[in-house]
CSV table of C-alpha atoms and ligand atoms in Angstrom, one decimal:
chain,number,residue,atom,x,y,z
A,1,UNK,CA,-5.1,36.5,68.1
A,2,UNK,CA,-4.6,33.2,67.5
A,3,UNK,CA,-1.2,31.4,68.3
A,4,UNK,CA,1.2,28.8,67.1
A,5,UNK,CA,2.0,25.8,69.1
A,6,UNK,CA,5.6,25.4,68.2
A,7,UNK,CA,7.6,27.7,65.7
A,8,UNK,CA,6.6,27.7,62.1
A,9,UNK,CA,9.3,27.5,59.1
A,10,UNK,CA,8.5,29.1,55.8
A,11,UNK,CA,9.9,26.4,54.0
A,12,UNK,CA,8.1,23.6,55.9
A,13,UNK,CA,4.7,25.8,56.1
A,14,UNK,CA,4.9,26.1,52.3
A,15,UNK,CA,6.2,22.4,51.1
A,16,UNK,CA,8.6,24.0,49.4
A,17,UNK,CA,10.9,20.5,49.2
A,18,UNK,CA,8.2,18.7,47.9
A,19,UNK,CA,7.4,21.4,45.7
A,20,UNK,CA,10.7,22.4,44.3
A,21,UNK,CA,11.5,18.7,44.0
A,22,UNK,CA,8.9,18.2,41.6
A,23,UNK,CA,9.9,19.4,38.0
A,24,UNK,CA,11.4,16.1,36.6
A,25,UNK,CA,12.1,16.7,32.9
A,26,UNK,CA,12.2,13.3,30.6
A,27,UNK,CA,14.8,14.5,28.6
A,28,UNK,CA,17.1,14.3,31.8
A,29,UNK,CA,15.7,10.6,32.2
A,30,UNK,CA,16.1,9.9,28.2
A,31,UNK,CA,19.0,12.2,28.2
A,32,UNK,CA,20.8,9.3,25.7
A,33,UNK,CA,18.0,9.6,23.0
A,34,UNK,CA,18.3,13.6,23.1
A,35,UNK,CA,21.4,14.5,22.8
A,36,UNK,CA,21.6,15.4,26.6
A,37,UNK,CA,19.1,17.2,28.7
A,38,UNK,CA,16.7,19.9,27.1
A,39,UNK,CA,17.4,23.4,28.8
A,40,UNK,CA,13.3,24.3,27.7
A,41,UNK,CA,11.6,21.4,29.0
A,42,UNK,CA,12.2,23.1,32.5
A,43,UNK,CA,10.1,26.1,31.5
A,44,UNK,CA,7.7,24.2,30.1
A,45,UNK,CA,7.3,21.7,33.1
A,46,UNK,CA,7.1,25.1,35.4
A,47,UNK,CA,4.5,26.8,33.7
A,48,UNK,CA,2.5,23.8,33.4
A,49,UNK,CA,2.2,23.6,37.0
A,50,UNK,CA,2.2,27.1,37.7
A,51,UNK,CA,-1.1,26.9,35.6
A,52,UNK,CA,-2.3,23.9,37.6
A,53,UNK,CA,-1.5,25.9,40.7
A,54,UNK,CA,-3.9,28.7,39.6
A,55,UNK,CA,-6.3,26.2,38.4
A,56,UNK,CA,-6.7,24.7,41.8
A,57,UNK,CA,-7.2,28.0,43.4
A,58,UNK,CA,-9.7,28.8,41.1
A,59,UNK,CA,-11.8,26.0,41.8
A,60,UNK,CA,-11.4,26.7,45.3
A,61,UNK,CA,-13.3,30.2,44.9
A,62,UNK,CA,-15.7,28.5,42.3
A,63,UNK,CA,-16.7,26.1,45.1
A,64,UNK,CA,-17.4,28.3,47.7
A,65,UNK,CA,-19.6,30.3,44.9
A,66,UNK,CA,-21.6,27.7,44.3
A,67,UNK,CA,-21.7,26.6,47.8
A,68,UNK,CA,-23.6,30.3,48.6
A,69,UNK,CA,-25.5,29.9,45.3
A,70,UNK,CA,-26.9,26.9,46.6
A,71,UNK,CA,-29.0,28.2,49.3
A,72,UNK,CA,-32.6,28.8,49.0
A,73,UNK,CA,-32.1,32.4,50.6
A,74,UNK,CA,-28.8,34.5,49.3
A,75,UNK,CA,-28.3,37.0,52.4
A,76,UNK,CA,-26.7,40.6,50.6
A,77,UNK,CA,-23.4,40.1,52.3
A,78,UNK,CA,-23.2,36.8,50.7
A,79,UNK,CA,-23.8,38.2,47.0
A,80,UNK,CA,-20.9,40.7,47.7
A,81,UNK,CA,-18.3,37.7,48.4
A,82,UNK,CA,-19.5,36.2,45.1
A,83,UNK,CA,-18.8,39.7,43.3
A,84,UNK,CA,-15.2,39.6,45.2
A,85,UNK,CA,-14.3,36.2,44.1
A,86,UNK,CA,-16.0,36.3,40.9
A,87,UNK,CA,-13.3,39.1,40.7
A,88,UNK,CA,-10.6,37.2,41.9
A,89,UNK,CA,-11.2,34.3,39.3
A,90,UNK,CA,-11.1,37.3,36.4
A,91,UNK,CA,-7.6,38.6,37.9
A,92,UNK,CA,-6.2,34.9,38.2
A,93,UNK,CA,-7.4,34.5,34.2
A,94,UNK,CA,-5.9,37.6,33.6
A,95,UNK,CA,-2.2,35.8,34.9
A,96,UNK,CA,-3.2,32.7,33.3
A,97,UNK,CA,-3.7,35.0,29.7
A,98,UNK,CA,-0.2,36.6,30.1
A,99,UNK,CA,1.9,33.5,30.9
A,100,UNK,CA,1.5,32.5,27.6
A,101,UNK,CA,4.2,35.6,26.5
A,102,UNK,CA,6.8,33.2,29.0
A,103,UNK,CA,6.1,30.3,27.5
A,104,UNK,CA,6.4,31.7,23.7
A,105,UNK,CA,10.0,32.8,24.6
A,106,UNK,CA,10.8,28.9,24.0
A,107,UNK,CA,10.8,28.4,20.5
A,108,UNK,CA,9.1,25.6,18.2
A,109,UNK,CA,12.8,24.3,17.7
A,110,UNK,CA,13.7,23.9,21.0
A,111,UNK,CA,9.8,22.3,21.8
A,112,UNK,CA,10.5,19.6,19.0
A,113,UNK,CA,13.8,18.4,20.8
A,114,UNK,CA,11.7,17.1,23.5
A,115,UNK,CA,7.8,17.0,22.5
A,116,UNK,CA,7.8,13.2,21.5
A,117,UNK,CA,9.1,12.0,25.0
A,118,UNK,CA,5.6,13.6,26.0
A,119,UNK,CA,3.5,11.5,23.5
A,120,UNK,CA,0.9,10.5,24.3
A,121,UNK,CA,0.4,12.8,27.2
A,122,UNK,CA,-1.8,16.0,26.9
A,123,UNK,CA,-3.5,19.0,28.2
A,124,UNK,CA,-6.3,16.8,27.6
A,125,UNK,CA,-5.6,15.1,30.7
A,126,UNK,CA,-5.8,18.3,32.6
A,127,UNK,CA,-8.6,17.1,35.1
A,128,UNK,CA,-8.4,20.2,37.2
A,129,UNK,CA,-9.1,22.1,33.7
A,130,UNK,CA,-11.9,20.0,32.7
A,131,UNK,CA,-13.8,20.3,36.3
A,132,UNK,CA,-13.7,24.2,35.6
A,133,UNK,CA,-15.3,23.8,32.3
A,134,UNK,CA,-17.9,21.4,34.0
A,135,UNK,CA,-18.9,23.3,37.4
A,136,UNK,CA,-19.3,26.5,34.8
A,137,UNK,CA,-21.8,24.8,33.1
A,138,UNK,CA,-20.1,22.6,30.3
A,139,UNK,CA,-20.9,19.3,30.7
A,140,UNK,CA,-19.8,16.4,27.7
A,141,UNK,CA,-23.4,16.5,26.7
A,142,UNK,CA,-23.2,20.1,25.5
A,143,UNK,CA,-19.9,19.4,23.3
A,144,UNK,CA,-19.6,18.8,19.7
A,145,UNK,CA,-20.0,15.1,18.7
A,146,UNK,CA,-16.1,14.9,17.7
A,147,UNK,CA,-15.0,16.9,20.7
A,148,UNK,CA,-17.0,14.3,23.0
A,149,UNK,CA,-14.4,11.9,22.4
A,150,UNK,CA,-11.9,13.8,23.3
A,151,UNK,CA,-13.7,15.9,26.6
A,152,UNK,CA,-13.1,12.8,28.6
A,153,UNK,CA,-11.9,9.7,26.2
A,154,UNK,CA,-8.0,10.6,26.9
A,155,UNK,CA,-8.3,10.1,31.0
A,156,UNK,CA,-7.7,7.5,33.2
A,157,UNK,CA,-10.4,5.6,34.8
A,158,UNK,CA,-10.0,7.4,37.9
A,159,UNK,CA,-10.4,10.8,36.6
A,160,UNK,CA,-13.0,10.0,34.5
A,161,UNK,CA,-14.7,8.6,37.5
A,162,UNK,CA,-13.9,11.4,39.2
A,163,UNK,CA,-15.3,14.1,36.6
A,164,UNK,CA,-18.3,11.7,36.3
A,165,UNK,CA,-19.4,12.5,39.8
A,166,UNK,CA,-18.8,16.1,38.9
A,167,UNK,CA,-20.9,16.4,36.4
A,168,UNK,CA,-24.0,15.6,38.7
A,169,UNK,CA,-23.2,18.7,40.7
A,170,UNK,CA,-25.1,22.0,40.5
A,171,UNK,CA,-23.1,24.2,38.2
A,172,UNK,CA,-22.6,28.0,37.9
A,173,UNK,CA,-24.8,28.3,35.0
A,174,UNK,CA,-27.6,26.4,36.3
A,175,UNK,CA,-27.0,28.0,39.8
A,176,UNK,CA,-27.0,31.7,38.0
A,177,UNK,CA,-30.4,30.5,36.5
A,178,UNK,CA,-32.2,29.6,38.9
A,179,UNK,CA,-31.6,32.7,40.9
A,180,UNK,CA,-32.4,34.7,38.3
A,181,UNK,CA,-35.9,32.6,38.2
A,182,UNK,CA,-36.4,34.2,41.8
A,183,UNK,CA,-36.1,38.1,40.7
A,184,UNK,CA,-39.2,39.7,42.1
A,185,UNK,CA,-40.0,43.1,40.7
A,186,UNK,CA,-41.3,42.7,36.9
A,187,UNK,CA,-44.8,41.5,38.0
A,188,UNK,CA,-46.3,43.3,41.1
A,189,UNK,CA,-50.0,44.0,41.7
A,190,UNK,CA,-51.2,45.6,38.3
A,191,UNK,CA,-48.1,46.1,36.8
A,192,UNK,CA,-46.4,43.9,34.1
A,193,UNK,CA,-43.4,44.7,33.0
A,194,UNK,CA,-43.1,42.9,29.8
A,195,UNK,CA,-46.4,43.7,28.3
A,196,UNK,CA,-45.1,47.3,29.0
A,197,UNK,CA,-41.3,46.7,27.4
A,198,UNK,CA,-43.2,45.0,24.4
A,199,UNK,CA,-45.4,48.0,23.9
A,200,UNK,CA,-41.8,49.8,23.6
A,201,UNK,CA,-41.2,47.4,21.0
A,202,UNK,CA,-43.9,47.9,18.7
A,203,UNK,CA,-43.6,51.8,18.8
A,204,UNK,CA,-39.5,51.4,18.4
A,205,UNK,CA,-40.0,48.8,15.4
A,206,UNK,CA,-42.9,51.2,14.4
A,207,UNK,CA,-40.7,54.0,14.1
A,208,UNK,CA,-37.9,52.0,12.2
A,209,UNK,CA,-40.3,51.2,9.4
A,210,UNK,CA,-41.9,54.5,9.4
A,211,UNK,CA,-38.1,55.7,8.8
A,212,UNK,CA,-38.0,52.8,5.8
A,213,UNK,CA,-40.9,53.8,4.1
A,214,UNK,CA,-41.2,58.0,4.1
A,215,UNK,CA,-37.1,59.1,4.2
A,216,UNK,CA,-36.1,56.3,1.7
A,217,UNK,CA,-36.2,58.5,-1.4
A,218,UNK,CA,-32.8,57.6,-2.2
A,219,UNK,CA,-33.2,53.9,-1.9
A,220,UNK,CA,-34.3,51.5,-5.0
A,221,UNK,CA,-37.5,49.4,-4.2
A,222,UNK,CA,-35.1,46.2,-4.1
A,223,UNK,CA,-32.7,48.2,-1.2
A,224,UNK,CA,-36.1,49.4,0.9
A,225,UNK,CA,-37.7,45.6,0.6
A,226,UNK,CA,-34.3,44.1,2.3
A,227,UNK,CA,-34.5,46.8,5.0
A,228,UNK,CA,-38.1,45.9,5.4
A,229,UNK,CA,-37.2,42.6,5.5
A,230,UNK,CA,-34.3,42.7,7.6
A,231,UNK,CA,-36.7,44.6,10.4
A,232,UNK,CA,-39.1,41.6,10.4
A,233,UNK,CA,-36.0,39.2,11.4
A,234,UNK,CA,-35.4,42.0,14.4
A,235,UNK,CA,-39.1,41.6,15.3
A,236,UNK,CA,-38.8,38.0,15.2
A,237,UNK,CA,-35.8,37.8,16.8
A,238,UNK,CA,-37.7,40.3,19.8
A,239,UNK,CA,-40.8,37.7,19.5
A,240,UNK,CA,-38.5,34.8,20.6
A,241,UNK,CA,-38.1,36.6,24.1
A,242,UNK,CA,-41.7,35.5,25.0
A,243,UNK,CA,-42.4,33.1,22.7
A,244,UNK,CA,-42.3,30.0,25.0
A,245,UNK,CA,-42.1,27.7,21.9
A,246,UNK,CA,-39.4,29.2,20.1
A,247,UNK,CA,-37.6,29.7,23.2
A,248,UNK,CA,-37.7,26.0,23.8
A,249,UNK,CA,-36.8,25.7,20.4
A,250,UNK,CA,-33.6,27.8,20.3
A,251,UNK,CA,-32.7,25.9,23.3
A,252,UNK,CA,-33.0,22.3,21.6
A,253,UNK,CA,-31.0,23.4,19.0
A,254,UNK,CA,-28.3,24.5,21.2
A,255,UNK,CA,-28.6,28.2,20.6
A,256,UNK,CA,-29.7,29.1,24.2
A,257,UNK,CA,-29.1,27.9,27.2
A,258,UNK,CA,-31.2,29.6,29.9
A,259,UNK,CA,-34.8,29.7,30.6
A,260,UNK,CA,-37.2,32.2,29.5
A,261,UNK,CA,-37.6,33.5,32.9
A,262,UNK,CA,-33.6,33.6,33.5
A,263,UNK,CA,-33.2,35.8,30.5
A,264,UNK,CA,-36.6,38.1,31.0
A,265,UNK,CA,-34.9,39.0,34.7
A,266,UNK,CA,-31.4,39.3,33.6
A,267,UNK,CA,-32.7,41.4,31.1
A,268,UNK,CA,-34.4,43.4,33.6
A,269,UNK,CA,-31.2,43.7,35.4
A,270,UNK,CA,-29.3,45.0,32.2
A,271,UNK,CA,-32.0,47.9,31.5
A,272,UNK,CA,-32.1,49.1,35.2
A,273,UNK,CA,-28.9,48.1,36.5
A,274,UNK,CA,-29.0,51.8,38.6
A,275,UNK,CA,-31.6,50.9,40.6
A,276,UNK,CA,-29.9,50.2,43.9
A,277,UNK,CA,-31.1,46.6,44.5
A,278,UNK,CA,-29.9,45.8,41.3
A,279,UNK,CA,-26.7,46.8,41.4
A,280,UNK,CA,-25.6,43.8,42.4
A,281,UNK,CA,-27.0,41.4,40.6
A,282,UNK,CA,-25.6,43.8,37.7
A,283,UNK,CA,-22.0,42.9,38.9
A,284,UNK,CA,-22.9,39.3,39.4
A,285,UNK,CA,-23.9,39.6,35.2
A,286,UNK,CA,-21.0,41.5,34.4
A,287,UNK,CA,-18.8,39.1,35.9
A,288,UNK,CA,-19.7,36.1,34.5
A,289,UNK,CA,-19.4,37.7,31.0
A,290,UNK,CA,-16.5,38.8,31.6
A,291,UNK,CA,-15.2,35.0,32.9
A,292,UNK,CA,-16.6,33.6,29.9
A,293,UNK,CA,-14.5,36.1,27.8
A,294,UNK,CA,-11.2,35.8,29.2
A,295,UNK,CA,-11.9,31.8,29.3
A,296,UNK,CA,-12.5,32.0,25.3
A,297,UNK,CA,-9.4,34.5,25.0
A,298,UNK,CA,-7.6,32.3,27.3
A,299,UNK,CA,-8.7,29.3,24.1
A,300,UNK,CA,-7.8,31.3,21.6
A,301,UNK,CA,-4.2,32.0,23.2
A,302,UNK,CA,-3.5,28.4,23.6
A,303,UNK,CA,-4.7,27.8,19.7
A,304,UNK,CA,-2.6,30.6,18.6
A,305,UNK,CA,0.3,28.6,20.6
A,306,UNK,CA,0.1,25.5,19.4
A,307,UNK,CA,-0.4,26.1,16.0
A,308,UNK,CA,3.0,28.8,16.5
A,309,UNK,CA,4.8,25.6,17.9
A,310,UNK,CA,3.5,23.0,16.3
A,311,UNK,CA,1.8,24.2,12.2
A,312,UNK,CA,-0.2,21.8,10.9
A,313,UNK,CA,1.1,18.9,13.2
A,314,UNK,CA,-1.4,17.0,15.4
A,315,UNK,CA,-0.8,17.6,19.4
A,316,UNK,CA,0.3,14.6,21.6
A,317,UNK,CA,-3.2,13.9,22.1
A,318,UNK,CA,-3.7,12.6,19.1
A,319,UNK,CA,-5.8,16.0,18.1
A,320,UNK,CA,-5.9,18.3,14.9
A,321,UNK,CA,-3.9,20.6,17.1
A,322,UNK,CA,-5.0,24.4,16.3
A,323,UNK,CA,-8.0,23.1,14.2
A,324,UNK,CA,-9.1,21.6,17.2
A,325,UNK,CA,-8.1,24.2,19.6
A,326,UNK,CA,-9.8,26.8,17.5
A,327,UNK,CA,-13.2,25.2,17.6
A,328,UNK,CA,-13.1,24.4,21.1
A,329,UNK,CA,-12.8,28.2,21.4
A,330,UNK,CA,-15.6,28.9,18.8
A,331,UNK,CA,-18.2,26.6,20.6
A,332,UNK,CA,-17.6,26.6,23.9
A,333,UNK,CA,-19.2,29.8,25.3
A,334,UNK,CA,-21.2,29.2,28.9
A,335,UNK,CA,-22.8,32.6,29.6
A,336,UNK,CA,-23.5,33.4,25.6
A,337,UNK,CA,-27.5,33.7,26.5
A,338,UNK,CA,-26.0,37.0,28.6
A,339,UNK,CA,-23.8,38.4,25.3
A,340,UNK,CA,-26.9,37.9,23.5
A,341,UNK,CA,-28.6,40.3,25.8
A,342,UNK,CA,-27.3,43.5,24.2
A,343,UNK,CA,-29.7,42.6,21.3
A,344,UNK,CA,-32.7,42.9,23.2
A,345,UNK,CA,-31.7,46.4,25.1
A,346,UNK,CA,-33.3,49.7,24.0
A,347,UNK,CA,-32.1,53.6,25.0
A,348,UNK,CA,-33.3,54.7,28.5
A,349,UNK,CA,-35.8,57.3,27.0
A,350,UNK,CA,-37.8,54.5,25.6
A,351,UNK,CA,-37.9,52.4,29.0
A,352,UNK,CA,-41.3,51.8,30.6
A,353,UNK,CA,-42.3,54.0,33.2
A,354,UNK,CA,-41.9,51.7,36.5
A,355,UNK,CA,-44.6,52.6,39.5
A,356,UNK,CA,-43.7,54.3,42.4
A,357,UNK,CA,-44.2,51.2,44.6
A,358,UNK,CA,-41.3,48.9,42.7
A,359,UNK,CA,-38.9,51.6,42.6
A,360,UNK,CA,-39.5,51.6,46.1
A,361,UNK,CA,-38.9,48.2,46.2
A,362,UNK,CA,-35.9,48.0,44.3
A,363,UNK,CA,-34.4,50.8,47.0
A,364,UNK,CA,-33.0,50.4,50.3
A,365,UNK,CA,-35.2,52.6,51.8
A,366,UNK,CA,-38.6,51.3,52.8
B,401,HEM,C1,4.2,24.2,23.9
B,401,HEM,C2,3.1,24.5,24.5
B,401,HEM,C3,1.8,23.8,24.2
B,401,HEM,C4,1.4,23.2,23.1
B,401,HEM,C5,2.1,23.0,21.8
B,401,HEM,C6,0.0,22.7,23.3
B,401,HEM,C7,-0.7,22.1,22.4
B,401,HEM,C8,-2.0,21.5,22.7
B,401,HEM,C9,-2.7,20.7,21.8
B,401,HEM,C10,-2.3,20.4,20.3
B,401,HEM,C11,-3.9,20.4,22.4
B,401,HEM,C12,-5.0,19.5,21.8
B,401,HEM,C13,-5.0,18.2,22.4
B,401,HEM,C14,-3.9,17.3,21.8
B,401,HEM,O1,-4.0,16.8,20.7
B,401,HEM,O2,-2.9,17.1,22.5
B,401,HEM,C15,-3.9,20.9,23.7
B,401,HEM,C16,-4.9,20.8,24.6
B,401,HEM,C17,-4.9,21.4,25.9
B,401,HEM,N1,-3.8,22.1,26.4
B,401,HEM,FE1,-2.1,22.6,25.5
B,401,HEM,N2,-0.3,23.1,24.6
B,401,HEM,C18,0.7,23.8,25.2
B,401,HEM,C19,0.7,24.3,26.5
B,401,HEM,C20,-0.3,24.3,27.3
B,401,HEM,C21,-0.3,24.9,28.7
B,401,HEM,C22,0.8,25.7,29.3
B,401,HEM,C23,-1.5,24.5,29.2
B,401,HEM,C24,-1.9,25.0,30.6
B,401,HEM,C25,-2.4,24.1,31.5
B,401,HEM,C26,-2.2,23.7,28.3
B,401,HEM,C27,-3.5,23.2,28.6
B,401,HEM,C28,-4.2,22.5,27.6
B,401,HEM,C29,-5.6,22.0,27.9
B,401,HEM,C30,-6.4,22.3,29.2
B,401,HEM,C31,-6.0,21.4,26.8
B,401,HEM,C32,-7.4,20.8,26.5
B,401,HEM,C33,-8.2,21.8,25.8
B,401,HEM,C34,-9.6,21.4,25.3
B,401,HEM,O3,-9.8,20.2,25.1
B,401,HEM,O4,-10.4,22.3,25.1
B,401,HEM,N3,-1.5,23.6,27.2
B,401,HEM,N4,-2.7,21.6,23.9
């Protein structure tokens, strides 16, 4: 065991004086111009760091996943410390979700007594907030023309500086992809997979249209064309897995993010997420879909806040407020490739038949 030097104090050990001595409301300051100190602005200075708190753990975990993604061989332990922390970072959202209920208890009234001391300070400037969203995956080239502006135009020189270096940093999404890349088991000697799942394909789409066109007594002939039609989107839509060019397409116009060969073997991982080599990975998947969703709920929250506290008003960053927020929260998915999955995955009994030799692979015991 290891042992102290001298004696430790909690209070010394923690910082608590510097830390309790650091909630420094303006309205005490400007306490003339307010009519004397607001009792909120406490809460509101609390939670604020209580978030930024959180947020700096969060980037601590996010580091050291990156820092194992990183390597050119992922030992199994190591995957199994990603799954704990990517678990961690989901519980820590989860807090971050439900503080909001604390800070609704102050009401728009008592905001507006001290919101215009803030001006023109905001959650913009949160640089802790903005180098999550960047080592996920969201750099300012992937935001909306108007939200550009506002991804990094409301920061200090040093903070931008500092986020700039960020940005040229592996992130979690590109990390996530290029393991994916190195999946072995859906081309092995013979065997192909996808030529295989494809052939699925066909006879599933096969089916659908024979179901069109011999049970659709009751339909008119405009009701069956639209159903006819509608299956050649969903054939389409299937084609765009292996179409290279349309994948590269999708991806020029924003719509995908990953490569071909990240989705194919995340896909793989979806439809045989039982096999025990894959469990894992499965987790890994799960996880960062789940991140992404409690991220865009977290969003979502924070609109529903600020347009609660402040209507139709623009936020102290000079924003449309909840327009702003809401988009933000509409457009800013990291892991959406993975959501979009779900439309590519077909019922067990229609799986391809994998040889005896990659099962065997994709089992601990060779
Ligand atoms: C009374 C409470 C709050 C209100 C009314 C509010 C309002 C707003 C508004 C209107 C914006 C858009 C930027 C602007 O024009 O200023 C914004 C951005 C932001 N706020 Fe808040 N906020 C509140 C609390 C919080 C809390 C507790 C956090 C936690 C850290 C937070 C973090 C952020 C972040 C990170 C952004 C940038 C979001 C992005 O650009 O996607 N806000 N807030």
């Amino acid at each position: 065991m290891h042992k102290n030097k001298g004696p430790v104090y909690y209070g010394d050990y923690l910082q608590l004086p510097k830390l309790l001595d650091s909630q420094l409301p303006l309205s005490r300051k400007y306490a003339d111009q307010v009519n004397g100190e607001c009792h909120d602005e406490m809460l509101f200075i609390v939670v604020h760091q209580v978030y930024e708190l959180w947020f700096k753990q969060i980037l601590h975990d996010l580091d050291s996943i990156l820092a194992v993604f990183h390597k050119a061989f992922i030992p199994e332990a190591e995957l199994s410390t990603v799954v704990q922390k990517l678990e961690r970072i989901k519980k820590i959202q989860g807090l971050l979700i439900g503080q909001f209920d604390v800070l609704e208890t102050m009401t728009p009234m008592d905001f507006l007594e001290f919101r215009d001391l803030l001006i023109p300070a905001s959650g913009f400037q949160s640089v802790q907030f903005r180098e999550i969203e960047i080592k996920l995956g969201l750099h300012t080239n992937d935001r909306q023309d108007v939200d550009r502006e506002f991804f990094m135009g409301r920061l200090s020189e040093k903070d931008r500086g500092h986020l700039g270096e960020v940005e040229k940093l592996p992130t979690l999404l590109r990390s996530l992809e290029t393991w994916l890349e190195r999946l072995p088991f859906t081309l092995s000697g013979d065997f192909n997979f996808w030529q295989e799942y494809q052939k699925s394909i066909d006879s599933i789409l096969q089916d659908d249209k024979n179901i069109i066109e011999t049970n659709s007594a009751h339909l008119s002939d405009k009701q069956k064309n639209i159903q006819l039609e509608n299956l050649k989107i969903t054939r389409s839509t299937f084609e765009s897995l292996f179409d290279e060019k349309k994948h590269l397409e999708l991806i020029n116009n924003n719509q995908r993010k990953l490569s071909q060969k990240a989705i194919l073997n995340a896909l793989f991982i979806l439809l045989y997420r039982h096999e025990p080599m894959l469990t894992i990975p499965f987790q890994i998947i799960t996880s960062m879909m789940d991140i992404d969703e409690n991220f865009t709920t977290w969003r979502y929250r924070h609109a529903l806040l600020a347009q609660r506290m402040l209507g139709t008003k623009i936020g102290t960053g000079g924003s449309s407020g909840h327009q702003y927020l809401k988009r933000a929260a509409d457009n800013n998915r990291v892991f959406l490739d993975l959501f979009n999955l779900s439309t590519f995955l077909i019922p067990n009994s229609r799986l391809p038949q994998i040889p005896l030799e990659v099962k065997r692979k994709m089992s601990f015991n060779v």
